mmCIF file of C-alpha atoms in Angstrom:
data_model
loop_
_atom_site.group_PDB
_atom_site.id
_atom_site.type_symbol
_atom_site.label_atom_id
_atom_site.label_comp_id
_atom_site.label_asym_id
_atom_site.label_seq_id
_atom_site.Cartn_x
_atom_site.Cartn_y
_atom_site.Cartn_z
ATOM 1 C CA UNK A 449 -3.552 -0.630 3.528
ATOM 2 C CA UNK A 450 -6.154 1.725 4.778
ATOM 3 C CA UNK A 451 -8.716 2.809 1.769
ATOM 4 C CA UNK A 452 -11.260 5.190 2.463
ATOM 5 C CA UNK A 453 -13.935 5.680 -0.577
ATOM 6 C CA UNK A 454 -17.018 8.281 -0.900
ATOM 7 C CA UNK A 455 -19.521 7.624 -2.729
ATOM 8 C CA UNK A 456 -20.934 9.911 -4.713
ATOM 9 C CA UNK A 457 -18.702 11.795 -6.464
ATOM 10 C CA UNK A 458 -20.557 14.459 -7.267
ATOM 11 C CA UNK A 459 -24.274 15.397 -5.551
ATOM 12 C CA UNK A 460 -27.434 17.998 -6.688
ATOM 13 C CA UNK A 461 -29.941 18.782 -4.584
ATOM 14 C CA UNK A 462 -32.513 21.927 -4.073
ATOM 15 C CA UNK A 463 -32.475 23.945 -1.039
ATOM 16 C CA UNK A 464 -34.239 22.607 1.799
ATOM 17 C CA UNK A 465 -33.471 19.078 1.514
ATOM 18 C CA UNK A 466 -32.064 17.193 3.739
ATOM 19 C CA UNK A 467 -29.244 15.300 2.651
ATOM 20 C CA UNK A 468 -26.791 12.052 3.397
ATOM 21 C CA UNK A 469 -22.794 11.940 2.396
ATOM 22 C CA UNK A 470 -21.353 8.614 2.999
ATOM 23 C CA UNK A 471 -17.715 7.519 3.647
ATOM 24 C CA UNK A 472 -16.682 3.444 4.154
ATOM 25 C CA UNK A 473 -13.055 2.726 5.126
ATOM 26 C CA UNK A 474 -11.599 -0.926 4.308
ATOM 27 C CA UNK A 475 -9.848 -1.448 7.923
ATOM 28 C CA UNK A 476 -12.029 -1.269 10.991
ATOM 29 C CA UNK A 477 -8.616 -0.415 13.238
ATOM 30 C CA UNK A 478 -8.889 3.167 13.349
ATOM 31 C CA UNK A 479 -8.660 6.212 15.930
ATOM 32 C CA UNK A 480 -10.919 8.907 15.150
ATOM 33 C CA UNK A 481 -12.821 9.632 11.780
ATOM 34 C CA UNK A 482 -12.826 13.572 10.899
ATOM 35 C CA UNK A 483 -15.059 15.496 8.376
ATOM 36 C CA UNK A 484 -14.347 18.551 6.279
ATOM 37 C CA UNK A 485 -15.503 20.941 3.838
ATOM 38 C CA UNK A 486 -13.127 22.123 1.003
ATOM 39 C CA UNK A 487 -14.238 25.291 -0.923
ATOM 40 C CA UNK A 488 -12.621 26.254 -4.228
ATOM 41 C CA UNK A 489 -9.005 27.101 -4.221
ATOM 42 C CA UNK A 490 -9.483 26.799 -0.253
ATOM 43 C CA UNK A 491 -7.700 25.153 2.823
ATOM 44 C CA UNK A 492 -10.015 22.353 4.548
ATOM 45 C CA UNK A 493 -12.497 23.639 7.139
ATOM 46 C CA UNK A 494 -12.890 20.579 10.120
ATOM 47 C CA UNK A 495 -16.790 19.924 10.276
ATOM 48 C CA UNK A 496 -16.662 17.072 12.789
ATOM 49 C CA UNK A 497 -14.376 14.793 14.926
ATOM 50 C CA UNK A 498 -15.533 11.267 16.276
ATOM 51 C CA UNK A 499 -13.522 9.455 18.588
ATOM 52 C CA UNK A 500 -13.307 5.536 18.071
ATOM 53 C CA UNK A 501 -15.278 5.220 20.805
ATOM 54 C CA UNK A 502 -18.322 7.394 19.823
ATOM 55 C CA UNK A 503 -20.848 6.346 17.804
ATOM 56 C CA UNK A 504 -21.893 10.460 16.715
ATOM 57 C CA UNK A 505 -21.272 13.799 16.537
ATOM 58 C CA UNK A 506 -23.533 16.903 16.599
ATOM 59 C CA UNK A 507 -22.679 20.301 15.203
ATOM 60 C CA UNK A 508 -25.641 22.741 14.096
ATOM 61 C CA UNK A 509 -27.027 21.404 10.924
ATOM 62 C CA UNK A 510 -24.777 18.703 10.661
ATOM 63 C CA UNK A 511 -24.913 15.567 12.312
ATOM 64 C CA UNK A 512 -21.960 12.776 11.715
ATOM 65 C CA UNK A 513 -22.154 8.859 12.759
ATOM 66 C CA UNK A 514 -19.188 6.224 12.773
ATOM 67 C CA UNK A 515 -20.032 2.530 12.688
ATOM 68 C CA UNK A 516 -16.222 1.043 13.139
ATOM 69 C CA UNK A 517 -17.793 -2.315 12.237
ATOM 70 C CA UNK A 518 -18.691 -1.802 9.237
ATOM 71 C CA UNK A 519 -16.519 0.337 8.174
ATOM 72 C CA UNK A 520 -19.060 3.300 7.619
ATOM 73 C CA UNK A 521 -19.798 7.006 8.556
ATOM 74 C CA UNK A 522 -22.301 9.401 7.294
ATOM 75 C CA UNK A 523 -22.526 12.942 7.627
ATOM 76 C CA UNK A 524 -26.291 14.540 7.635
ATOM 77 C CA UNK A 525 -27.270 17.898 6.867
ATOM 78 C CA UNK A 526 -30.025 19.065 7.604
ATOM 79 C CA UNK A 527 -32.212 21.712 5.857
ATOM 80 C CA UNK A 528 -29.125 22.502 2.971
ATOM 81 C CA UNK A 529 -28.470 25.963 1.794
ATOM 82 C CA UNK A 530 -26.766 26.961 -1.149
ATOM 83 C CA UNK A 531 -24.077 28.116 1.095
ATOM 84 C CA UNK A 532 -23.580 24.583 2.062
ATOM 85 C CA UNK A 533 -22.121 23.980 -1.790
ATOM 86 C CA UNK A 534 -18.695 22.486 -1.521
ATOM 87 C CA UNK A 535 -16.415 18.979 -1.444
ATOM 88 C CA UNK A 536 -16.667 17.347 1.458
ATOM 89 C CA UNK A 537 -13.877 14.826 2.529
ATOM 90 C CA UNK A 538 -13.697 12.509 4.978
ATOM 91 C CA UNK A 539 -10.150 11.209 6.856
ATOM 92 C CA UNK A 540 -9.854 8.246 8.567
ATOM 93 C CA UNK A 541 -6.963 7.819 11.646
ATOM 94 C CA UNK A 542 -4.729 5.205 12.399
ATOM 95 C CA UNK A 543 -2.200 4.772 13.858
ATOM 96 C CA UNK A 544 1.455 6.730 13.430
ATOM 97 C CA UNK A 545 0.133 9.923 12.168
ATOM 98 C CA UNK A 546 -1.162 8.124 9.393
ATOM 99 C CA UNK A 547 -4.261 9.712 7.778
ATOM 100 C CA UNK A 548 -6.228 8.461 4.686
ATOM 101 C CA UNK A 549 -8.623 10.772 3.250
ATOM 102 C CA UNK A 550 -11.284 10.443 0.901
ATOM 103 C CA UNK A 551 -11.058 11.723 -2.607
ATOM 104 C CA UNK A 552 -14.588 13.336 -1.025
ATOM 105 C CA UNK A 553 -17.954 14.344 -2.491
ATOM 106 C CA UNK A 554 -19.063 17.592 -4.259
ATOM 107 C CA UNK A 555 -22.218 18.705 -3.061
ATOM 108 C CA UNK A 556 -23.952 21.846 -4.768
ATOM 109 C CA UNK A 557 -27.279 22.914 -3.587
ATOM 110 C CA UNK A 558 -29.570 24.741 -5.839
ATOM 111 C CA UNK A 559 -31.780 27.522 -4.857
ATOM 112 C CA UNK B 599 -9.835 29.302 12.445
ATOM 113 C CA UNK B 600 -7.257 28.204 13.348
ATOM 114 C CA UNK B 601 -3.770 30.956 13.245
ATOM 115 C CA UNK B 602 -1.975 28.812 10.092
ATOM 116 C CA UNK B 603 -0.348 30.734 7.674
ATOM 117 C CA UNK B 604 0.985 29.537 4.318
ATOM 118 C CA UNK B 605 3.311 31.295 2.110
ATOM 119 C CA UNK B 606 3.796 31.980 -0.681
ATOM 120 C CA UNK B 607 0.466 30.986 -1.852
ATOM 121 C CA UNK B 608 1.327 30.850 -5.332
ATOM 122 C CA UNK B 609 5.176 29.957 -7.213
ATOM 123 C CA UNK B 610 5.536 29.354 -10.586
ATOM 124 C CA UNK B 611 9.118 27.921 -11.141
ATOM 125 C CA UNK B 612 11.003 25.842 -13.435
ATOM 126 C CA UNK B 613 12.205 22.650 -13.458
ATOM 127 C CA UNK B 614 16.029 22.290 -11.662
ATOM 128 C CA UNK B 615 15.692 24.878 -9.101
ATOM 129 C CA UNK B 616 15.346 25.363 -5.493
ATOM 130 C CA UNK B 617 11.811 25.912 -3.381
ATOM 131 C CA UNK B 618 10.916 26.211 -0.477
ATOM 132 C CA UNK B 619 7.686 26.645 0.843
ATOM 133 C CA UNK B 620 7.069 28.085 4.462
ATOM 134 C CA UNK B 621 3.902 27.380 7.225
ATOM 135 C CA UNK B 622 4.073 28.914 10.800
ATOM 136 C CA UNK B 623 1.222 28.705 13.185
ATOM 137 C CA UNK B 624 -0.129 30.625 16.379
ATOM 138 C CA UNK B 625 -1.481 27.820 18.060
ATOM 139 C CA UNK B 626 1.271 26.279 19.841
ATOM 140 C CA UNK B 627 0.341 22.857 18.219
ATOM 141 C CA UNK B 628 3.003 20.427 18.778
ATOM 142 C CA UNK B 629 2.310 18.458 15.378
ATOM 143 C CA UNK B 630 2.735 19.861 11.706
ATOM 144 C CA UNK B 631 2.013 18.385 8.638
ATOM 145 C CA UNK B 632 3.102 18.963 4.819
ATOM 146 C CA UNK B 633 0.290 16.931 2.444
ATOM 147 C CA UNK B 634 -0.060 17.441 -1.268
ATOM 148 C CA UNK B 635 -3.300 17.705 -2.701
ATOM 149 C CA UNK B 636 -3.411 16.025 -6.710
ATOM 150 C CA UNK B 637 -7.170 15.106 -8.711
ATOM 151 C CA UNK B 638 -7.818 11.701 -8.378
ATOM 152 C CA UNK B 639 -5.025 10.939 -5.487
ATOM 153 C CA UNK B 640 -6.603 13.307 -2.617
ATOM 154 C CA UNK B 641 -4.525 14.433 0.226
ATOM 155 C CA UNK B 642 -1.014 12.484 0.839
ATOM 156 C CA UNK B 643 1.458 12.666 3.419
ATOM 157 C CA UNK B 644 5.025 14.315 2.492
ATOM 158 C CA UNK B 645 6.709 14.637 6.028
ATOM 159 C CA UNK B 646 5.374 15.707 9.672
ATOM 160 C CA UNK B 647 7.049 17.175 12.353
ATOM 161 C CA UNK B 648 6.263 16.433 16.036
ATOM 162 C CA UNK B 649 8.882 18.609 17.908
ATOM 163 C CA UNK B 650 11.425 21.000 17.113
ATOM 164 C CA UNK B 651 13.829 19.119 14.856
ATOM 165 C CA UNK B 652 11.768 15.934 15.069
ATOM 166 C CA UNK B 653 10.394 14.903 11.465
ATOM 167 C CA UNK B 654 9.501 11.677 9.897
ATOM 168 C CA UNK B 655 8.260 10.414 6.431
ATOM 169 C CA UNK B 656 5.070 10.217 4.839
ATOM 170 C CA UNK B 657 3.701 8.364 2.409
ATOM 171 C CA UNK B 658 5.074 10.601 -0.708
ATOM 172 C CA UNK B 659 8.150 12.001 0.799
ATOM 173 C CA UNK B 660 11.051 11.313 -2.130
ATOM 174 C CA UNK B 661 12.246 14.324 -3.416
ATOM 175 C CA UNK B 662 11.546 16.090 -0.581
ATOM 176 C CA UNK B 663 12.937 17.455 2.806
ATOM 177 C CA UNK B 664 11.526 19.252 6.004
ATOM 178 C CA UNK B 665 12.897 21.656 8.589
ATOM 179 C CA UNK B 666 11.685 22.790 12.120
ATOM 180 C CA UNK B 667 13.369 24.795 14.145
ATOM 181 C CA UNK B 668 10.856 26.990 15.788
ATOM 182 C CA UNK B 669 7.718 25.549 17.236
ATOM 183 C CA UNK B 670 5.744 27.770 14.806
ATOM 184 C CA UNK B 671 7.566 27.013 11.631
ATOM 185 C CA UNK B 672 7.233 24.307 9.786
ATOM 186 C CA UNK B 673 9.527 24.549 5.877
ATOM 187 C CA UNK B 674 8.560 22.213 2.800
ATOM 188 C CA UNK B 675 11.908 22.466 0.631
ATOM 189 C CA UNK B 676 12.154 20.910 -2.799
ATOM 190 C CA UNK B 677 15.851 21.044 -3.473
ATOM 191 C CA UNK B 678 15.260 20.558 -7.217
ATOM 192 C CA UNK B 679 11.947 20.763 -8.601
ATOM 193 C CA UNK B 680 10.735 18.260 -10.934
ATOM 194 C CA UNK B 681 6.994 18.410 -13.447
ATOM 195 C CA UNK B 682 5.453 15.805 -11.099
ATOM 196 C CA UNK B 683 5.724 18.136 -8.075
ATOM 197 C CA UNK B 684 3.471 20.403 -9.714
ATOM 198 C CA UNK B 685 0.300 20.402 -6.659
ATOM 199 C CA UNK B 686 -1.377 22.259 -4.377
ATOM 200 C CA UNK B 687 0.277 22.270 -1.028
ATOM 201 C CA UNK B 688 -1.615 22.071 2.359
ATOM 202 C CA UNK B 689 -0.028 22.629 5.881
ATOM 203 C CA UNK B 690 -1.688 21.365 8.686
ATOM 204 C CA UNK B 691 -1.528 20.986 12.649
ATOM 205 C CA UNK B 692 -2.793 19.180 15.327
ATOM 206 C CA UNK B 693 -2.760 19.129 18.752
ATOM 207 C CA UNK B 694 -2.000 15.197 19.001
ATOM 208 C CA UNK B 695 -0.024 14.338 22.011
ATOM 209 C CA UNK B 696 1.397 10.857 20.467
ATOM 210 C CA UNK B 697 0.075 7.982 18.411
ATOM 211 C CA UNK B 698 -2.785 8.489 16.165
ATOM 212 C CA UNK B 699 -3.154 12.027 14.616
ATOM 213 C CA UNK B 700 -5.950 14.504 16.319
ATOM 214 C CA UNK B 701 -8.471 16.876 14.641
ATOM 215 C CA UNK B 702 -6.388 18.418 12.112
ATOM 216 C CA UNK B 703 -6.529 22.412 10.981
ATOM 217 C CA UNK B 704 -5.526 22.913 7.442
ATOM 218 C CA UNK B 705 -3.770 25.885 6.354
ATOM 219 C CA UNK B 706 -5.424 27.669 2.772
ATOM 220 C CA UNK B 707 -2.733 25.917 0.816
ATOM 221 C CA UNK B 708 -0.042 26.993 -1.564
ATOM 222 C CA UNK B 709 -0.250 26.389 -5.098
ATOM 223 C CA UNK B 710 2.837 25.154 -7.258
ATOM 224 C CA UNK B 711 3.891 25.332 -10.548
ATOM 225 C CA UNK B 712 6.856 23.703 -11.751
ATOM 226 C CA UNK B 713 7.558 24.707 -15.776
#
């Protein structure tokens, strides 16, 4: 069974910094690896997608990495803002529509 | 964003009766997804559809059934709500042609309350 874990929980930091959320998934079989931001009371926004066969992805601020082998990604921002203040989750895809997601970090950035 | 829209947004109901919860999309997307969002379980599976009148099981799918019969709509129906299926409730879509689920688009959820 597919277990996806973020660690940390919860994350401070002050505006400006550049920052590192990290995801590790138990099985290495997997599809694609997806990124999102939750806000409170909110739907999940998609950040990033990465294929199986990519090794990153690139979007603005944000840059996301997969390592299948070791069961890793990490999503980078860059220069936070206290905009960027939210849970982000990350989902991991195998096979049959299945989808295990993170229980996903809370980030708030303080001005 | 992506055209999902989930409603009601908010139900409070009591325990016994009927609900049904509704999600219909713009985008065309052949596959839809009912999850239930709980602290300290995340985002689980209910049911998924991947064609009109096609639906399968998730991972949390007792006490629960699914309906498509337009491309667009998706229904989550409780047929007698219990405490436990008190949750927030996310649609989702994806444009996955078979296999392993694409980038999915969440819908902005619908919150329920069973008394």
């Amino acid at each position: 069974k597919q277990e996806v874990t973020q660690i940390p929980a919860a994350l401070s930091v002050p505006e400006g910094e550049n920052l590192v959320l990290n995801c590790s998934f138990t099985d290495s079989a997997i599809y694609n690896l997806q990124w999102f931001r939750q806000d409170p009371g909110k739907g999940l926004t998609s950040l990033l997608l990465i294929q199986s066969s990519q090794r990153e992805q690139t979007s603005g601020r944000l840059n996301a990495s997969l390592d299948k082998s070791s069961g890793r990604s990490t999503l980078y921002i860059a220069a936070s803002q206290p905009g960027d203040s939210a849970t982000y989750l990350c989902a991991v895809s195998g096979g049959y529509q299945k989808v295990t997601f993170g229980t996903g970090t809370k980030l708030q950035v303080i001005p | 964003d992506a055209g999902i829209t989930q409603s009601p947004r908010h139900k409070v109901t009591e325990t016994g009766t009927p609900v049904t919860l509704r999600c219909h999309q713009t985008e065309n997307h052949r596959y839809m997804y009912w999850y239930r969002q709980d602290p300290g379980h995340g985002l689980r599976l209910i049911h998924y559809s991947y064609g009109v009148k096609d639906t399968d099981k998730g991972e949390v799918s007792d006490g629960y059934s699914v309906s498509r019969s337009k491309t667009e709509d998706f229904l989550l129906t409780l047929e007698s709500a219990t405490s436990s299926q008190t949750s927030v409730y996310f649609c989702a879509i994806s444009a996955s042609s078979g296999g392993a689920a694409g980038e999915l688009f969440f819908g902005e959820g619908s919150r329920l309350t069973v008394l």
